[in-house]
Each structure stands twice: as C-alpha cells, then as structure tokens.
Amino acid sequence: MKKLWNANKNKVNFWISLVTFVLILSLTYAKFKFALSFTTADLTLITSALGSFIIFIGNVLNNKILVEAGQSIDSTEFGEKISETTKAVFSVQSDLSKLKKELDQKSFQNIGEDKKQK
C-alpha cells in the first residue's frame, strides 16, 4: 500500500479518480440512506465546492498537483461527467430494485402454488 501511495501521490489523475470515487460513493449512500434526491444543479454545486476545497488545500500545502486536480474537478466537464455517472448508477440500482421485487413476487407465487398442490 505504501509503494502504491508513493507511486501515485504526485499524479493528478490519481487525485481526480480518488475524488470521483468518493463523491459517487457518498452520493449513492446519501440517496439511499437518507432518501435524498439530487438535481444536476446540486451535483454541479457539489463538484464545484469539492474542487475549490481541493484547490484551497493544495495552496495551503503548496502542492501543485492538488491545485491542478482541484482545477480539473472544478471544471464544467467534470461536473457533467459526475452527473451522468451518478444518474447511471442510480438507474442501475433502480433496475436492480425492480428485479428484486419481481423475484420476490414470483417466489411468493410459487410458494402459494406449492401449498395448493398439497
């Protein structure tokens, strides 16, 4: 783990990937744990705030890599990609929920049919 950290801590793409992963994981958790709903404007605001925070930390630590990562995250394209990715994740989760309900209903129907046959 230490070698991995040392090899990647100075790479902009590493920080962008890490922030993207944590952001999508957090938004997914918030959506289902707290039943929150996010609009595109909300996601843009969240990514802008996160990018600005990373730029701030980069400036405080005098770390050029963090500043560049924050600027990339604060860009409009990044916000749009996060929005699209989050929507795709929510869509898949919705489809999985529907599939689970259908399977539960079929299982319940099969149990009822088995009882009738006895």
XYZ file of N, CA and C in Angstrom:
354
model
N 0.818 -1.183 0.000
C 0.000 0.000 0.000
C 0.875 1.265 0.000
N 1.945 1.194 0.773
C 2.841 2.347 0.860
C 3.502 2.634 -0.491
N 3.904 1.564 -1.204
C 4.512 1.744 -2.518
C 3.505 2.334 -3.505
N 2.272 1.854 -3.414
C 1.216 2.377 -4.279
C 0.990 3.863 -4.013
N 0.943 4.232 -2.744
C 0.764 5.635 -2.371
C 1.917 6.494 -2.889
N 3.136 6.039 -2.663
C 4.302 6.805 -3.105
C 4.363 6.954 -4.620
N 3.915 5.933 -5.333
C 3.943 5.983 -6.796
C 2.876 6.907 -7.373
N 1.773 7.103 -6.648
C 0.645 7.843 -7.213
C 0.329 9.185 -6.558
N 0.901 9.490 -5.426
C 0.503 10.702 -4.704
C 0.801 11.994 -5.466
N 1.690 11.954 -6.438
C 2.023 13.157 -7.205
C 1.392 13.167 -8.592
N 0.396 12.332 -8.808
C -0.269 12.261 -10.108
C -1.658 12.884 -10.015
N -1.935 13.800 -10.928
C -3.225 14.483 -10.949
C -4.363 13.483 -11.156
N -4.174 12.548 -12.072
C -5.234 11.579 -12.361
C -5.588 10.721 -11.152
N -4.612 10.427 -10.306
C -4.871 9.667 -9.088
C -5.842 10.421 -8.193
N -5.591 11.705 -7.987
C -6.436 12.504 -7.113
C -7.833 12.682 -7.703
N -7.896 12.877 -9.005
C -9.202 13.033 -9.651
C -10.000 11.738 -9.526
N -9.351 10.610 -9.761
C -10.026 9.320 -9.640
C -10.485 9.060 -8.213
N -9.644 9.385 -7.256
C -9.994 9.184 -5.849
C -11.189 10.048 -5.453
N -11.152 11.307 -5.830
C -12.256 12.210 -5.504
C -13.545 11.760 -6.201
N -13.449 11.342 -7.444
C -14.621 10.868 -8.177
C -15.232 9.661 -7.484
N -14.405 8.709 -7.112
C -14.886 7.509 -6.440
C -15.590 7.854 -5.131
N -14.946 8.668 -4.313
C -15.520 9.035 -3.017
C -16.811 9.830 -3.197
N -16.843 10.730 -4.165
C -18.031 11.540 -4.402
C -19.214 10.675 -4.835
N -18.995 9.790 -5.779
C -20.091 8.937 -6.255
C -20.543 7.990 -5.154
N -19.617 7.442 -4.409
C -19.972 6.568 -3.299
C -20.778 7.338 -2.247
N -20.367 8.544 -1.938
C -21.076 9.369 -0.951
C -22.478 9.738 -1.422
N -22.596 10.127 -2.681
C -23.908 10.494 -3.209
C -24.850 9.297 -3.248
N -24.331 8.139 -3.604
C -25.147 6.929 -3.620
C -25.609 6.585 -2.212
N -24.716 6.671 -1.252
C -25.058 6.403 0.145
C -26.126 7.384 0.631
N -25.920 8.675 0.350
C -26.872 9.698 0.781
C -28.243 9.489 0.149
N -28.255 9.097 -1.118
C -29.525 8.907 -1.809
C -30.350 7.793 -1.165
N -29.710 6.695 -0.843
C -30.462 5.558 -0.332
C -30.600 5.550 1.188
N -29.624 6.030 1.908
C -29.693 6.053 3.371
C -30.641 7.146 3.857
N -30.569 8.308 3.233
C -31.360 9.450 3.685
C -32.468 9.819 2.720
N -32.676 9.009 1.688
C -33.719 9.217 0.671
C -33.630 10.622 0.065
N -32.412 11.051 -0.248
C -32.200 12.362 -0.857
C -32.289 12.249 -2.368
N -32.637 13.346 -2.986
C -32.701 13.406 -4.441
C -31.808 14.549 -4.900
N -31.007 14.285 -5.925
C -30.069 15.279 -6.418
C -30.441 15.695 -7.835
N -30.379 16.990 -8.081
C -30.573 17.505 -9.432
C -29.200 17.754 -10.045
N -29.199 18.044 -11.320
C -27.934 18.353 -11.996
C -27.288 19.582 -11.366
N -28.096 20.550 -11.001
C -27.564 21.759 -10.365
C -26.909 21.424 -9.017
N -27.527 20.515 -8.262
C -26.942 20.095 -6.981
C -25.582 19.437 -7.195
N -25.509 18.553 -8.195
C -24.253 17.857 -8.467
C -23.168 18.825 -8.932
N -23.553 19.807 -9.722
C -22.589 20.815 -10.176
C -22.068 21.623 -8.989
N -22.960 21.994 -8.094
C -22.560 22.740 -6.904
C -21.629 21.911 -6.020
N -21.961 20.645 -5.837
C -21.129 19.770 -5.007
C -19.737 19.622 -5.606
N -19.651 19.373 -6.911
C -18.336 19.205 -7.529
C -17.537 20.507 -7.525
N -18.215 21.634 -7.701
C -17.511 22.926 -7.653
C -16.956 23.184 -6.260
N -17.760 22.906 -5.255
C -17.305 23.106 -3.878
C -16.136 22.174 -3.555
N -16.239 20.944 -3.991
C -15.171 19.984 -3.746
C -13.887 20.395 -4.466
N -14.008 20.812 -5.724
C -12.843 21.271 -6.475
C -12.196 22.473 -5.818
N -13.008 23.412 -5.374
C -12.478 24.613 -4.704
C -11.769 24.250 -3.405
N -12.345 23.292 -2.674
C -11.719 22.856 -1.417
C -10.358 22.217 -1.679
N -10.284 21.387 -2.714
C -9.007 20.743 -3.042
C -7.982 21.780 -3.496
N -8.419 22.780 -4.256
C -7.512 23.872 -4.647
C -7.001 24.600 -3.406
N -7.888 24.860 -2.467
C -7.508 25.532 -1.223
C -6.452 24.726 -0.464
N -6.719 23.425 -0.305
C -5.761 22.558 0.405
C -4.421 22.532 -0.350
N -4.487 22.462 -1.678
C -3.260 22.477 -2.482
C -2.473 23.754 -2.288
N -3.159 24.880 -2.209
C -2.476 26.160 -1.986
C -1.884 26.247 -0.588
N -2.617 25.763 0.411
C -2.111 25.792 1.786
C -0.860 24.920 1.910
N -0.899 23.751 1.276
C 0.236 22.823 1.355
C 1.304 23.114 0.305
N 1.046 24.120 -0.534
C 1.942 24.463 -1.636
C 2.200 23.235 -2.524
N 1.098 22.539 -2.836
C 1.167 21.311 -3.630
C 0.521 21.563 -4.988
N 1.342 21.690 -6.004
C 0.882 21.997 -7.362
C -0.048 20.899 -7.895
N 0.238 19.656 -7.556
C -0.563 18.529 -8.040
C -1.997 18.638 -7.522
N -2.169 18.957 -6.253
C -3.517 19.107 -5.699
C -4.249 20.284 -6.328
N -3.548 21.371 -6.565
C -4.166 22.540 -7.200
C -4.667 22.167 -8.593
N -3.832 21.467 -9.362
C -4.241 21.048 -10.706
C -5.422 20.085 -10.653
N -5.400 19.147 -9.697
C -6.514 18.202 -9.556
C -7.793 18.950 -9.198
N -7.692 19.907 -8.294
C -8.859 20.704 -7.914
C -9.416 21.497 -9.082
N -8.525 22.047 -9.905
C -8.983 22.794 -11.080
C -9.685 21.876 -12.076
N -9.176 20.667 -12.226
C -9.822 19.705 -13.126
C -11.195 19.310 -12.601
N -11.302 19.125 -11.288
C -12.574 18.741 -10.680
C -13.570 19.889 -10.762
N -13.077 21.105 -10.647
C -13.944 22.286 -10.665
C -14.435 22.625 -12.075
N -13.956 21.924 -13.086
C -14.354 22.231 -14.453
C -15.782 21.779 -14.737
N -16.419 22.409 -15.712
C -17.788 22.085 -16.090
C -17.902 20.665 -16.617
N -16.921 20.249 -17.413
C -16.972 18.900 -17.989
C -16.962 17.835 -16.908
N -16.169 18.043 -15.869
C -16.096 17.070 -14.789
C -17.442 16.970 -14.078
N -18.068 18.115 -13.828
C -19.383 18.118 -13.184
C -20.418 17.376 -14.010
N -20.360 17.578 -15.320
C -21.293 16.883 -16.206
C -21.039 15.379 -16.198
N -19.785 14.987 -16.183
C -19.455 13.553 -16.156
C -19.912 12.925 -14.841
N -19.711 13.623 -13.731
C -20.179 13.118 -12.433
C -21.688 12.964 -12.456
N -22.371 13.948 -12.996
C -23.826 13.894 -13.083
C -24.285 12.695 -13.903
N -23.679 12.496 -15.060
C -24.038 11.369 -15.922
C -23.749 10.035 -15.232
N -22.597 9.947 -14.598
C -22.212 8.708 -13.927
C -23.150 8.406 -12.763
N -23.475 9.429 -11.990
C -24.376 9.241 -10.857
C -25.754 8.810 -11.329
N -26.252 9.422 -12.386
C -27.545 9.025 -12.937
C -27.521 7.573 -13.396
N -26.422 7.162 -14.015
C -26.299 5.773 -14.473
C -26.297 4.812 -13.288
N -25.576 5.167 -12.228
C -25.546 4.323 -11.028
C -26.936 4.214 -10.423
N -27.642 5.340 -10.310
C -28.998 5.312 -9.749
C -29.942 4.507 -10.626
N -29.776 4.584 -11.928
C -30.613 3.831 -12.855
C -30.403 2.329 -12.667
N -29.156 1.926 -12.560
C -28.852 0.509 -12.341
C -29.427 0.041 -11.009
N -29.289 0.861 -9.980
C -29.821 0.488 -8.670
C -31.342 0.396 -8.704
N -31.980 1.283 -9.442
C -33.431 1.232 -9.598
C -33.848 -0.042 -10.320
N -33.135 -0.385 -11.384
C -33.432 -1.617 -12.120
C -33.251 -2.843 -11.239
N -32.209 -2.830 -10.421
C -31.975 -3.956 -9.519
C -33.084 -4.067 -8.471
N -33.566 -2.940 -7.991
C -34.674 -2.954 -7.026
C -35.936 -3.532 -7.659
N -36.229 -3.133 -8.893
C -37.396 -3.669 -9.603
C -37.269 -5.166 -9.812
N -36.080 -5.601 -10.204
C -35.834 -7.017 -10.424
C -36.015 -7.809 -9.132
N -35.530 -7.265 -8.023
C -35.681 -7.930 -6.732
C -37.156 -8.059 -6.366
N -37.938 -7.012 -6.594
C -39.380 -7.076 -6.307
C -40.055 -8.146 -7.155
N -39.705 -8.211 -8.440
C -40.286 -9.223 -9.315
C -39.930 -10.623 -8.850
N -38.679 -10.830 -8.471
C -38.253 -12.134 -7.983
C -38.959 -12.505 -6.684
N -39.123 -11.523 -5.796
C -39.840 -11.772 -4.544
C -41.289 -12.162 -4.809
N -41.945 -11.472 -5.764
C -43.332 -11.781 -6.102
C -43.449 -13.181 -6.699
N -42.549 -13.540 -7.588
C -42.574 -14.868 -8.201
C -42.321 -15.941 -7.162
N -41.416 -15.675 -6.252
C -41.124 -16.625 -5.178
C -42.353 -16.810 -4.301
N -43.039 -15.733 -3.990
C -44.246 -15.784 -3.178
C -45.343 -16.562 -3.909
N -45.481 -16.329 -5.220
C -46.474 -17.044 -6.019
C -46.157 -18.536 -6.067
N -44.900 -18.880 -6.202
C -44.508 -20.285 -6.236
C -44.800 -20.982 -4.908
N -44.605 -20.287 -3.815
C -44.916 -20.849 -2.506
C -46.426 -21.106 -2.400
N -47.226 -20.153 -2.866
C -48.685 -20.309 -2.854
C -49.139 -21.476 -3.711
N -48.531 -21.661 -4.870
C -48.889 -22.771 -5.759
C -48.497 -24.116 -5.141
N -47.350 -24.150 -4.451
C -46.920 -25.377 -3.795
C -47.890 -25.775 -2.678
N -48.420 -24.805 -1.953
C -49.371 -25.092 -0.886
C -50.677 -25.606 -1.446
N -51.109 -25.073 -2.597
C -52.354 -25.516 -3.235
C -52.254 -26.961 -3.701
N -51.077 -27.346 -4.189
C -50.870 -28.684 -4.699
C -50.886 -29.732 -3.593
N -50.570 -29.331 -2.409
C -50.540 -30.277 -1.268
C -51.917 -30.443 -0.766
